[in-house]
Coordinates of C-alpha atoms in Angstrom, one line a residue:
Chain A
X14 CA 186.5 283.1 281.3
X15 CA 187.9 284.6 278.0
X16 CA 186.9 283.4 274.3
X17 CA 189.7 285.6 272.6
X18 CA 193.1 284.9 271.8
X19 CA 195.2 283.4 274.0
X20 CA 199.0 284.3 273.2
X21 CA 201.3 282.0 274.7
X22 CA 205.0 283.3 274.8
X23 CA 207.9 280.8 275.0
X24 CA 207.3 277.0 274.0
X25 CA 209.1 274.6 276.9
X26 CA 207.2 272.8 278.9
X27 CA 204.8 275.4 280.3
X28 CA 204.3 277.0 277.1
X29 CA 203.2 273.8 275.4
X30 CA 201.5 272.8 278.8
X31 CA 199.4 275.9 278.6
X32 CA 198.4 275.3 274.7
X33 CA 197.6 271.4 275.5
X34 CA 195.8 271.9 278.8
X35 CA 193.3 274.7 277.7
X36 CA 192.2 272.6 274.9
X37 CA 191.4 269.5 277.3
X38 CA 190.0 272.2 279.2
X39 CA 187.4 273.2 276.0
X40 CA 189.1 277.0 275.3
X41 CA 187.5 277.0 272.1
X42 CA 189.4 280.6 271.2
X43 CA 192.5 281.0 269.5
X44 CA 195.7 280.0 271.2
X45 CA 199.1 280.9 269.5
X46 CA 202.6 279.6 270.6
X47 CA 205.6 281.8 269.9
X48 CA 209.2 280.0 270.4
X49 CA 212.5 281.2 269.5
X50 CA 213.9 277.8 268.8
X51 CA 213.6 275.7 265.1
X52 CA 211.3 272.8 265.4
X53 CA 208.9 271.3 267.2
X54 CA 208.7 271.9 271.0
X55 CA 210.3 269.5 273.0
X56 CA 211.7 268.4 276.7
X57 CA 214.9 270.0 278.1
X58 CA 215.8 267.0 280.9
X59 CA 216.9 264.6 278.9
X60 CA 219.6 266.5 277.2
X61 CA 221.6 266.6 280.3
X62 CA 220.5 262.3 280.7
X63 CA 219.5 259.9 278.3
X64 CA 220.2 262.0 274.9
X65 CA 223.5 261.9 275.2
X66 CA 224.0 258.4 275.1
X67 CA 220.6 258.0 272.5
X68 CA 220.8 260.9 270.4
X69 CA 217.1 260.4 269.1
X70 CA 215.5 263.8 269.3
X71 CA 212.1 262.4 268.0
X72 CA 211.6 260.9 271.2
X73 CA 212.3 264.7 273.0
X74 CA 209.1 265.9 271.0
X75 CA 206.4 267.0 273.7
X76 CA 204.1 265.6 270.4
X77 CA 203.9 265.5 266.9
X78 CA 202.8 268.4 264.2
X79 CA 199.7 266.8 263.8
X80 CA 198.7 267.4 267.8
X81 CA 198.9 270.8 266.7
X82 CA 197.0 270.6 263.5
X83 CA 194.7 268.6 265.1
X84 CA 194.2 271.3 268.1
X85 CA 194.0 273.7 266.7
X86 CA 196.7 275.7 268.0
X87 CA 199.3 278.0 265.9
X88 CA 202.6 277.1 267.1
X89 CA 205.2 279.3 265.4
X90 CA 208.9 278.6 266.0
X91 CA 212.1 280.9 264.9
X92 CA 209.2 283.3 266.6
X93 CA 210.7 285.7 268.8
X94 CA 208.6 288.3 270.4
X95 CA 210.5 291.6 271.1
X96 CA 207.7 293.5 273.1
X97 CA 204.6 293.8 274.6
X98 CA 202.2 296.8 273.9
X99 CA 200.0 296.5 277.0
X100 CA 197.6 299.4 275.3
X101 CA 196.8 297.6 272.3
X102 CA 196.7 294.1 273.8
X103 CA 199.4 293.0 271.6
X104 CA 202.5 291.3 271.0
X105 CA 205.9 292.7 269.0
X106 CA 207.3 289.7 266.6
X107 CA 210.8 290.3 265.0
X108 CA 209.8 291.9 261.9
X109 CA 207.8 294.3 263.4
X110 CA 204.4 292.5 263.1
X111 CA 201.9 292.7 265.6
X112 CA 199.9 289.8 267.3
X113 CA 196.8 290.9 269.5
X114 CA 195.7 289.0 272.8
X115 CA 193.0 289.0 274.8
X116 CA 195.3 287.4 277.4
X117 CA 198.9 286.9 277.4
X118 CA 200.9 283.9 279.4
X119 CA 204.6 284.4 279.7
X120 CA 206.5 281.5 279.8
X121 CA 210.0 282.8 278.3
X122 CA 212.3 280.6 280.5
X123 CA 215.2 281.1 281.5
X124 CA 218.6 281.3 279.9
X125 CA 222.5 280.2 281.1
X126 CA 224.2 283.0 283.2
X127 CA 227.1 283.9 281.5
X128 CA 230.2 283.7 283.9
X129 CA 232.5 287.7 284.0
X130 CA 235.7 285.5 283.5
X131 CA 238.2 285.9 280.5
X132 CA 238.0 283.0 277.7
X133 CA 234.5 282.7 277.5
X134 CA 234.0 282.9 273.7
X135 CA 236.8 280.4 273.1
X136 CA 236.1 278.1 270.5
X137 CA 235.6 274.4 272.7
X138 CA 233.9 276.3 275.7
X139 CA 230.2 275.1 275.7
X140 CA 227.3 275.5 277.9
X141 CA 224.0 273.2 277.7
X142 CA 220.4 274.4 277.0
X143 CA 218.9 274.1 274.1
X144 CA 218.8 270.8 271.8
X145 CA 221.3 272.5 269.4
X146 CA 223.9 273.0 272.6
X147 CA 222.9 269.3 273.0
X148 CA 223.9 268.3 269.5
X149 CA 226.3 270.0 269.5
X150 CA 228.0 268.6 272.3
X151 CA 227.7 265.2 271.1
X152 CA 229.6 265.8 268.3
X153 CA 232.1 267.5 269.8
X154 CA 233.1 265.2 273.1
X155 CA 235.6 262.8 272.3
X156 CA 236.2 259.3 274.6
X157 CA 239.4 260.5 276.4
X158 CA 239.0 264.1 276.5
X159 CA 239.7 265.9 279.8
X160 CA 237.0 268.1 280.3
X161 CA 236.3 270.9 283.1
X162 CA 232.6 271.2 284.3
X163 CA 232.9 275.0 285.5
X164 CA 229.6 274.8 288.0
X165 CA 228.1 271.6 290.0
X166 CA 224.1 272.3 290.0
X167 CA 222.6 269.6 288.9
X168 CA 222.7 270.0 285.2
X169 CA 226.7 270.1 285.7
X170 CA 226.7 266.9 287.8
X171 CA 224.1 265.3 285.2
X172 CA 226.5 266.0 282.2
X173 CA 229.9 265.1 284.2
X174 CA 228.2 261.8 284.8
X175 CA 227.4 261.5 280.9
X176 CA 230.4 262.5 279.8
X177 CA 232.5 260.2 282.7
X178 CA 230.5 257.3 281.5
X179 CA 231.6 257.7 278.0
X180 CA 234.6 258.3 278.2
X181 CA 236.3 261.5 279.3
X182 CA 238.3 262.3 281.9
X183 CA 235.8 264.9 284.1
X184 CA 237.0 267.7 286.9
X185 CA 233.7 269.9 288.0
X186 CA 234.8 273.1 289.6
X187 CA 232.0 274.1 292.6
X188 CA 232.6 278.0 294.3
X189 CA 230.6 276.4 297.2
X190 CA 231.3 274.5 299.5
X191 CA 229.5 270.9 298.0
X192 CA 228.0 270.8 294.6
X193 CA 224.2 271.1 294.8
X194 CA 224.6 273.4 297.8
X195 CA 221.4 275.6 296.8
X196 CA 219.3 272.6 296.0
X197 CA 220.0 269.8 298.1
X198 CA 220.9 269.0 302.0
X199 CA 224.8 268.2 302.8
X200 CA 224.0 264.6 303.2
X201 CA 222.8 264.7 299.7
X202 CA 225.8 266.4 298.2
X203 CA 228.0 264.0 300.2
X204 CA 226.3 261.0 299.1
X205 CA 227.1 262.2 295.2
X206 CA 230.5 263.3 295.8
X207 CA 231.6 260.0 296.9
X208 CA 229.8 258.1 293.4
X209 CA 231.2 260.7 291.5
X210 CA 234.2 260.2 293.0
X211 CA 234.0 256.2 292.8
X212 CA 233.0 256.4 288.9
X213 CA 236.1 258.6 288.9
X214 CA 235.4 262.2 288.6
X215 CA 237.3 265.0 290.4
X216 CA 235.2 267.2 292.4
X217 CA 236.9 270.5 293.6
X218 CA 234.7 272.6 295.9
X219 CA 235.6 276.5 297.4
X220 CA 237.2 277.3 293.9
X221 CA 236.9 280.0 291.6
X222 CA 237.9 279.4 288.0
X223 CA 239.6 283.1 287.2
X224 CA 239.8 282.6 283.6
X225 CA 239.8 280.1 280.9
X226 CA 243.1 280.5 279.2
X227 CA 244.0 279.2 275.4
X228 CA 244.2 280.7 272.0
X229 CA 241.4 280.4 269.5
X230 CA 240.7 276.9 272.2
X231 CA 240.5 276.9 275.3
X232 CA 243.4 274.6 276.6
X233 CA 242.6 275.0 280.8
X234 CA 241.1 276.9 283.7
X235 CA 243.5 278.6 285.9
X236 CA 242.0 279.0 289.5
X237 CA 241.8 281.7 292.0
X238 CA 244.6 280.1 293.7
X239 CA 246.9 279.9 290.5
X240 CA 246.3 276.2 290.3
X241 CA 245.8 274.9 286.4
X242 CA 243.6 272.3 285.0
X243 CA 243.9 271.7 281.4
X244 CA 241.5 270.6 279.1
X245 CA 239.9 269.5 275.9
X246 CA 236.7 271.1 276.9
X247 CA 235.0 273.5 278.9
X248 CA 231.3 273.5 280.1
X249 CA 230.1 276.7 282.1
X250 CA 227.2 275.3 283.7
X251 CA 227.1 278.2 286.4
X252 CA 222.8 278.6 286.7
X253 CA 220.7 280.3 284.7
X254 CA 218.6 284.1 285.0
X255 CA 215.3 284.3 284.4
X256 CA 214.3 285.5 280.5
X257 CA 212.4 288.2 282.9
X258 CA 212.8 291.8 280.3
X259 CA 210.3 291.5 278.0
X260 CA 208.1 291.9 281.2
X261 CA 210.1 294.6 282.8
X262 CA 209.8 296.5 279.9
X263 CA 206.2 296.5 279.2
X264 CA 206.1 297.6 283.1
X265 CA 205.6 294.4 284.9
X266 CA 206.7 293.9 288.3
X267 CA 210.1 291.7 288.4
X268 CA 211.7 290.4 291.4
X269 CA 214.6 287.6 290.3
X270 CA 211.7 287.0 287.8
X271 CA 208.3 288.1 286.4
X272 CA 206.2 288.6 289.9
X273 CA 203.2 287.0 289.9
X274 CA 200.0 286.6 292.3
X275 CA 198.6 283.3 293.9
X276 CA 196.4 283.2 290.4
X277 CA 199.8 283.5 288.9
X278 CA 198.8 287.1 286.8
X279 CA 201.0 289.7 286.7
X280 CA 200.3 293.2 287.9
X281 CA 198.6 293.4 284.3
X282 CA 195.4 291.1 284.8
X283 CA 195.3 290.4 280.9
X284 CA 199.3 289.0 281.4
X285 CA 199.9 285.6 283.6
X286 CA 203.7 284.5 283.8
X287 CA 204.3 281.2 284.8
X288 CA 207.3 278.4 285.0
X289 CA 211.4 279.4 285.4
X290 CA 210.6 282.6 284.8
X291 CA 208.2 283.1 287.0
X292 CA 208.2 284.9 290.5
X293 CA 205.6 283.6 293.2
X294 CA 204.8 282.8 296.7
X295 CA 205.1 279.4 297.6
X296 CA 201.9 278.7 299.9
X297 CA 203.2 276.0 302.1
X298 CA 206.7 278.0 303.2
X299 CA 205.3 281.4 302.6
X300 CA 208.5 282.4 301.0
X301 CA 209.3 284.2 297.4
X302 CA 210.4 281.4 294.7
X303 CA 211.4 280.7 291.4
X304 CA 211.3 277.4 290.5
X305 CA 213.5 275.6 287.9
X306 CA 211.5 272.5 287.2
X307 CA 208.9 270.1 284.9
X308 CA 206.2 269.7 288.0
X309 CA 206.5 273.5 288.2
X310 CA 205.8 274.8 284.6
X311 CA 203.4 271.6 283.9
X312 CA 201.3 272.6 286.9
X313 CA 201.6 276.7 286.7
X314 CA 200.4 276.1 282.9
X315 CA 197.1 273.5 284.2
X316 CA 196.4 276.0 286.6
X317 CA 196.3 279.3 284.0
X318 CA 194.7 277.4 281.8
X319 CA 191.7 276.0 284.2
X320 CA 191.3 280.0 285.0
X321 CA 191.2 281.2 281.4
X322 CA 188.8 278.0 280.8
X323 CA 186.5 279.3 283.3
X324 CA 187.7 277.4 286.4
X325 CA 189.8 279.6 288.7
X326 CA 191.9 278.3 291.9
X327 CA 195.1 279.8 293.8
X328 CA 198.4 277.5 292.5
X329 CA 199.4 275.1 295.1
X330 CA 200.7 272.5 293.9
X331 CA 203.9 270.6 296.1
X332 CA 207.0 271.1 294.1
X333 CA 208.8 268.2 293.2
X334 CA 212.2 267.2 291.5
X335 CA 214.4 265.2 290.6
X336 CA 218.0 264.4 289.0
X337 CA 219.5 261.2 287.2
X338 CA 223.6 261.3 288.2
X339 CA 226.0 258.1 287.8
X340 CA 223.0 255.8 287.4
X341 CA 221.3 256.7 290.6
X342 CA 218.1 259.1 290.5
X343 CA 217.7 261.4 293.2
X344 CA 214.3 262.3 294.1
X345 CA 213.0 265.2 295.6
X346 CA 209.0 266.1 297.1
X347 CA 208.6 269.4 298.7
X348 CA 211.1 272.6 299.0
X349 CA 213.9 271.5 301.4
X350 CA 216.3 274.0 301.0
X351 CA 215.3 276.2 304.1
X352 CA 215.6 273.0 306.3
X353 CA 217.3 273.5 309.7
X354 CA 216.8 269.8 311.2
X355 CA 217.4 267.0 308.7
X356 CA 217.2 263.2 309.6
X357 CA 218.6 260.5 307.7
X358 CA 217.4 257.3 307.2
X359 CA 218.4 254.5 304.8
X360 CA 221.1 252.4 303.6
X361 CA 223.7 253.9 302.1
X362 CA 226.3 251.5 301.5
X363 CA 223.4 250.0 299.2
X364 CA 222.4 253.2 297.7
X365 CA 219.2 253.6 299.8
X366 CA 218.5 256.7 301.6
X367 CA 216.1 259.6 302.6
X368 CA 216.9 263.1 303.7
X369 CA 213.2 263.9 305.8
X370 CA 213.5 267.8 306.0
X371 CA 211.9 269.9 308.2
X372 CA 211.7 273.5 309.3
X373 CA 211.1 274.8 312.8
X374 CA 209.8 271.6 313.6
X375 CA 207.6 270.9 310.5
X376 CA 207.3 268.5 308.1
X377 CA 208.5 270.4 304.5
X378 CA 209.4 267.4 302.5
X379 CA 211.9 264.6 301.5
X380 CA 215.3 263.8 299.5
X381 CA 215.3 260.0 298.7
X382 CA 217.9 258.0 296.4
X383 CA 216.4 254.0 295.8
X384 CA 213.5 254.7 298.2
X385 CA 210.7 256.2 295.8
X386 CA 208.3 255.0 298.3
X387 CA 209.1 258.1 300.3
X388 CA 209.1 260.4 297.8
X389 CA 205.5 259.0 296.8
X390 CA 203.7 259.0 299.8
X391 CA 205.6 262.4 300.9
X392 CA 204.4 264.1 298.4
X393 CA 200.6 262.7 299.3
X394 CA 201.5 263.7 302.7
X395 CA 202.2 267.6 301.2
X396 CA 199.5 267.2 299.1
X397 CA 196.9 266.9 301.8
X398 CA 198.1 270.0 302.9
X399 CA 198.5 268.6 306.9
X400 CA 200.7 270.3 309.1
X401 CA 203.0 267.5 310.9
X402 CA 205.8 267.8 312.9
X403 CA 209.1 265.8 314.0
X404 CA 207.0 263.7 316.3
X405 CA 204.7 262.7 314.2
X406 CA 207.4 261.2 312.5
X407 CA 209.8 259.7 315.5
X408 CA 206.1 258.4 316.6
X409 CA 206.4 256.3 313.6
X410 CA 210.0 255.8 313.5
X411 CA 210.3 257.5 309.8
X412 CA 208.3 255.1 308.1
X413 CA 205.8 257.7 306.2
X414 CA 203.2 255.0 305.6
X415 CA 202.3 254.3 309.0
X416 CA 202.9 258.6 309.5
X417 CA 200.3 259.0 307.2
X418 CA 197.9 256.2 308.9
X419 CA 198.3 257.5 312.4
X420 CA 197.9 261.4 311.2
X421 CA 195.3 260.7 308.7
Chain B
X21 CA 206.7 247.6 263.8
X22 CA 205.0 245.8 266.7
X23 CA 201.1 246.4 267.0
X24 CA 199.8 247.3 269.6
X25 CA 195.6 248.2 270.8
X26 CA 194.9 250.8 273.1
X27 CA 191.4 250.8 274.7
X28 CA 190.8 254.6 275.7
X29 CA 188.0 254.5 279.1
X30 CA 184.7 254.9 277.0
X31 CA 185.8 251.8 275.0
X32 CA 187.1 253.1 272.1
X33 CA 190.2 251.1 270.3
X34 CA 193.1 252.6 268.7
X35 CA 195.5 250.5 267.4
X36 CA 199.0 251.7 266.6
X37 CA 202.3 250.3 265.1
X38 CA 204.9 250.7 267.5
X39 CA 208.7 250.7 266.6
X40 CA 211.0 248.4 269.0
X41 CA 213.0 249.7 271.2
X42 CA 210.9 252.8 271.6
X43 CA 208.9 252.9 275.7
X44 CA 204.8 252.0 275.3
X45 CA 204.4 255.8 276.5
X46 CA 206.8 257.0 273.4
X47 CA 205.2 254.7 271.1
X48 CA 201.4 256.1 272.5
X49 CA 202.6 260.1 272.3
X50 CA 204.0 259.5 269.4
X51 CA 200.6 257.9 267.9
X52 CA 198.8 261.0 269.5
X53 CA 196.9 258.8 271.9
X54 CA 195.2 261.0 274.7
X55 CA 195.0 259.0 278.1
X56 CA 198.8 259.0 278.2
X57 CA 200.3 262.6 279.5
X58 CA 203.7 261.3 280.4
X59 CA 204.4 264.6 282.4
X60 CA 208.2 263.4 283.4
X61 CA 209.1 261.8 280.1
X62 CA 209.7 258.6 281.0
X63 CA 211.7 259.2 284.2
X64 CA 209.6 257.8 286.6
X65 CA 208.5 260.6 288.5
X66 CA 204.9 262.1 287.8
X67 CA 203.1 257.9 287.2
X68 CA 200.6 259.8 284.5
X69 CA 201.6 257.3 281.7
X70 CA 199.6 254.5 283.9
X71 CA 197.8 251.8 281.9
X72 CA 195.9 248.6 283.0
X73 CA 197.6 246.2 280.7
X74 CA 195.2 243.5 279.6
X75 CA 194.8 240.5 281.7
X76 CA 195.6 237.7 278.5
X77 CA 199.4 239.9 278.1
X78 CA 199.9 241.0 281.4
X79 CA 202.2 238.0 281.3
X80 CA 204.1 238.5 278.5
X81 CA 205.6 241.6 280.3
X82 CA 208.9 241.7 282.1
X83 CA 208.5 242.2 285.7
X84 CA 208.2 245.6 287.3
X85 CA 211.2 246.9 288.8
X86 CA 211.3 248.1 292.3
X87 CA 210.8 252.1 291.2
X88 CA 207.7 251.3 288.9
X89 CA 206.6 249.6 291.7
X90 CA 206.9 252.0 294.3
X91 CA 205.5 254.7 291.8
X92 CA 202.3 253.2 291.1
X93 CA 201.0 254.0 294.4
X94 CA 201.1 257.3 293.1
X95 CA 198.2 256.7 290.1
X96 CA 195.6 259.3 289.5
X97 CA 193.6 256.2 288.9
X98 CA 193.2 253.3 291.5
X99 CA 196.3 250.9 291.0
X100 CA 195.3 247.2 290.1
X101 CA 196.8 244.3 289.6
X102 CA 198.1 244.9 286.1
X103 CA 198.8 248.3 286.1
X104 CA 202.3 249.1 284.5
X105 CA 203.6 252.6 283.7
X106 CA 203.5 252.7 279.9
X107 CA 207.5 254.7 280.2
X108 CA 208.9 251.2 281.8
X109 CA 207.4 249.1 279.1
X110 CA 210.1 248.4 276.0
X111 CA 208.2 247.3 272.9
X112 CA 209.7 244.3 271.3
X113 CA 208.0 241.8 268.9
X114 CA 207.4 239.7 271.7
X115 CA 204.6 242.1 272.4
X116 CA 203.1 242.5 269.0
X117 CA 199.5 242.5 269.4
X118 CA 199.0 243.3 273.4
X119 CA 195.6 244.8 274.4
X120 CA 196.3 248.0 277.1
X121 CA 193.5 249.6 278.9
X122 CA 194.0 253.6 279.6
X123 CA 192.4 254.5 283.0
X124 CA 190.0 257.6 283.0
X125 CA 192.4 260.1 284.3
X126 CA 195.9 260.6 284.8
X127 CA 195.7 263.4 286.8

């Protein structure tokens, strides 16, 4: 338990998680919040959803200036930090100030991965992160545009619904060989090619886009194959890299992110790192991970801030995701992207249908569209930490309430 | 503006003014009301914006939708009979003055 200043750097979800959860834990110290971003801090899923169409960035705001006032907690924005001095226990701000800590959480994010093809900086080539980028977009896209999604993760498949919905005419380029290929089973993929396809989008998977050609705008993408696509507007939407240097070059131990420990500190004990940008061992699957998601920052910041309260526990909470595309929400408990036996159940012609994943023979979690029962009760099933296998589940032909009974 | 009474666990009443169209849970963040954490935003994924609307309005509520439905199950707080997830509630003046309960925890 610390009653010094807690310095929390970056101001997304875990950052603001961090400041609001040690407070309804009773940290009575200092907490300051350091963001690079103008305003208040707010939340970055809806950008690629519902703020397209709404365009109200009040309702983005995590909360109001007064939670902050009232809390007690400095939040700075336009704030960048350019260093760490782990000697003095301090923090480098742009202008060369200094900002001591008696513990430090890093929770810098991550920022879009910048694609090494030529046309780039052209002026109607865009890429989605911030609320600016956001805004930005909205003001730009145009009912009838063609535009070319370069990328089909899920913020690129979010956005190309968006934009389809409104209007334009959308082609997402995917190098893979389905569009959510790192996230997602096949099934899944398949099931939102075909509405993407049905609402009218063009989905082009194995292709590389070689450059972006045009003037002073971007007028197409040529292909690896010499095929052209023109368009109105480009988005890269190729992933993201962990905002990881500021720890690297304090001396912290990176590994596709900040590496932390099942308390989630660094290799400094006064320094925690926690949500995207975070490295760590995901207890169920035993396996190094970085994940890109609300449940994960909101739950790495609870748990750094229960420790710095006074209440320490290992994170392990059960990842969970999810994605809103052509009106249909995609659900996700549990990391299912090492999967090597997947069974489908469902109805698919009426948009109903569950991916149950599992992994030499256990039970690591579910991809549902229309079924949220089954992502519910198989994240209780996670949650309780049991280890079931594939018969435990043909036992109860799929239907993870009675699995749950019979296991429990 | 649509009022609306929030009645936090130990009793306490806040009451707000709530502008229509905006979700119950935008309306309560907004208004800095604690029992509402609203994790997911509204998207119907983390059920920590659960409320026990107030027997006497419970009525006056649209139906739940099949999602809200299944994601109640998921309450920090034991699901009862009017429990609604604030997100999935629109405020319109057909609501003005409804009484909602906040459980203890929505964790």
């Amino acid at each position: 338990m610390i009653d010094g200043p807690v310095v929390i750097v970056g101001t997304g979800q875990a950052g603001f998680q961090t400041a609001a959860s040690l407070r309804l834990e009773g940290f009575g110290g200092k907490i300051s919040m350091l963001g690079d971003e103008p305003g208040l801090p707010y939340q970055r899923p809806p950008l690629s959803k519902a703020f397209f169409r709404e365009g109200n960035a009040e309702r983005l705001l995590f909360r109001n200036r007064d939670f902050f006032e009232k809390n007690n907690i400095n939040f700075r924005e336009r704030c960048p930090v350019r260093a760490i001095d782990r000697q003095k226990k301090q923090v480098v701000l742009d202008d060369a100030a200094t900002m001591p800590y008696q513990h430090l959480v890093l929770a810098t994010g991550t920022r879009n991965r910048n694609l090494p093809i030529g046309g780039t900086d052209l002026k109607n080539v865009m890429a989605l992160r911030t609320l600016e980028d956001a805004n930005r977009i909205r003001e730009t896209a145009r009912a009838g545009q063609r535009v070319v999604m370069i990328g089909g993760g899920f913020i690129g498949l979010e956005l190309a619904g968006v934009l389809n919905e409104f209007g334009c005419q959308v082609t997402v380029i995917e190098a893979e060989s389905r569009p959510m290929a790192r996230s997602v089973s096949e099934r899944i993929s398949s099931y939102f090619v075909e509405l993407h396809s049905r609402n009218g989008i063009a989905i082009h998977c194995n292709s590389m886009v070689s450059r972006i050609f045009g003037n002073d705008r971007a007028e197409g993408v040529e292909l690896a194959d010499g095929r052209e696509i023109g368009a109105d507007l480009v988005f890269i939407c190729a992933g993201v890299v962990p905002n990881s240097e500021i720890g690297s070059e304090a001396g912290l131990e990176t590994s596709n992110g900040i590496l932390v420990d099942e308390m989630l500190l660094t290799n400094d004990p006064d320094i925690s790192a926690i949500g995207d940008c975070a490295s760590f061992v995901h207890r169920g699957s035993g396996r190094l991970v970085r994940l890109e998601s609300v449940q994960n920052a909101a739950d790495q910041a609870k748990c750094v801030a229960k420790r710095l309260a006074g209440d320490p526990s290992p994170y392990d909470a059960v990842p969970w995701f999810w994605s809103d595309q052509g009106g249909k929400k995609l659900q996700i408990a549990g990391l299912t992207g090492h999967a090597g036996q997947l069974i489908c159940r469902g109805d698919e012609e009426n948009d109903k249908l569950t991916v149950f994943a599992f992994e030499n023979d256990r039970f690591v979690g579910v991809e549902t569209v229309g079924m949220a029962a089954n992502y519910v009760v198989a994240r209780k099933i996670l949650e309780t930490g049991r280890d079931l296998t594939l018969s435990d589940f043909e036992n109860s032909d799929f239907d993870l309430r009675e699995v749950l009974k019979k296991t429990g | 503006m649509v009022k609306i009474t929030f009645i936090e666990a130990n009793g306490n009443e806040i009451t707000i003014d709530a502008e229509e169209g905006n979700s119950l849970m935008q309306a309560a963040v907004a208004n800095g009301i604690k029992g509402i954490v609203a994790e997911c935003g509204g998207s119907m994924m983390c059920a920590t914006c659960h409320v026990y609307v107030d027997g006497a309005d419970f009525g006056k509520l649209p139906e739940r939708e099949e999602a809200e439905d299944e994601m109640l199950d998921s309450t920090a707080c034991q699901r009862k009979e009017t429990s609604r997830l604030s997100c999935q509630i629109k405020i319109s003046t057909g609501l003005e003055g409804i009484r909602v309960h906040l459980p203890t925890s929505q964790y």
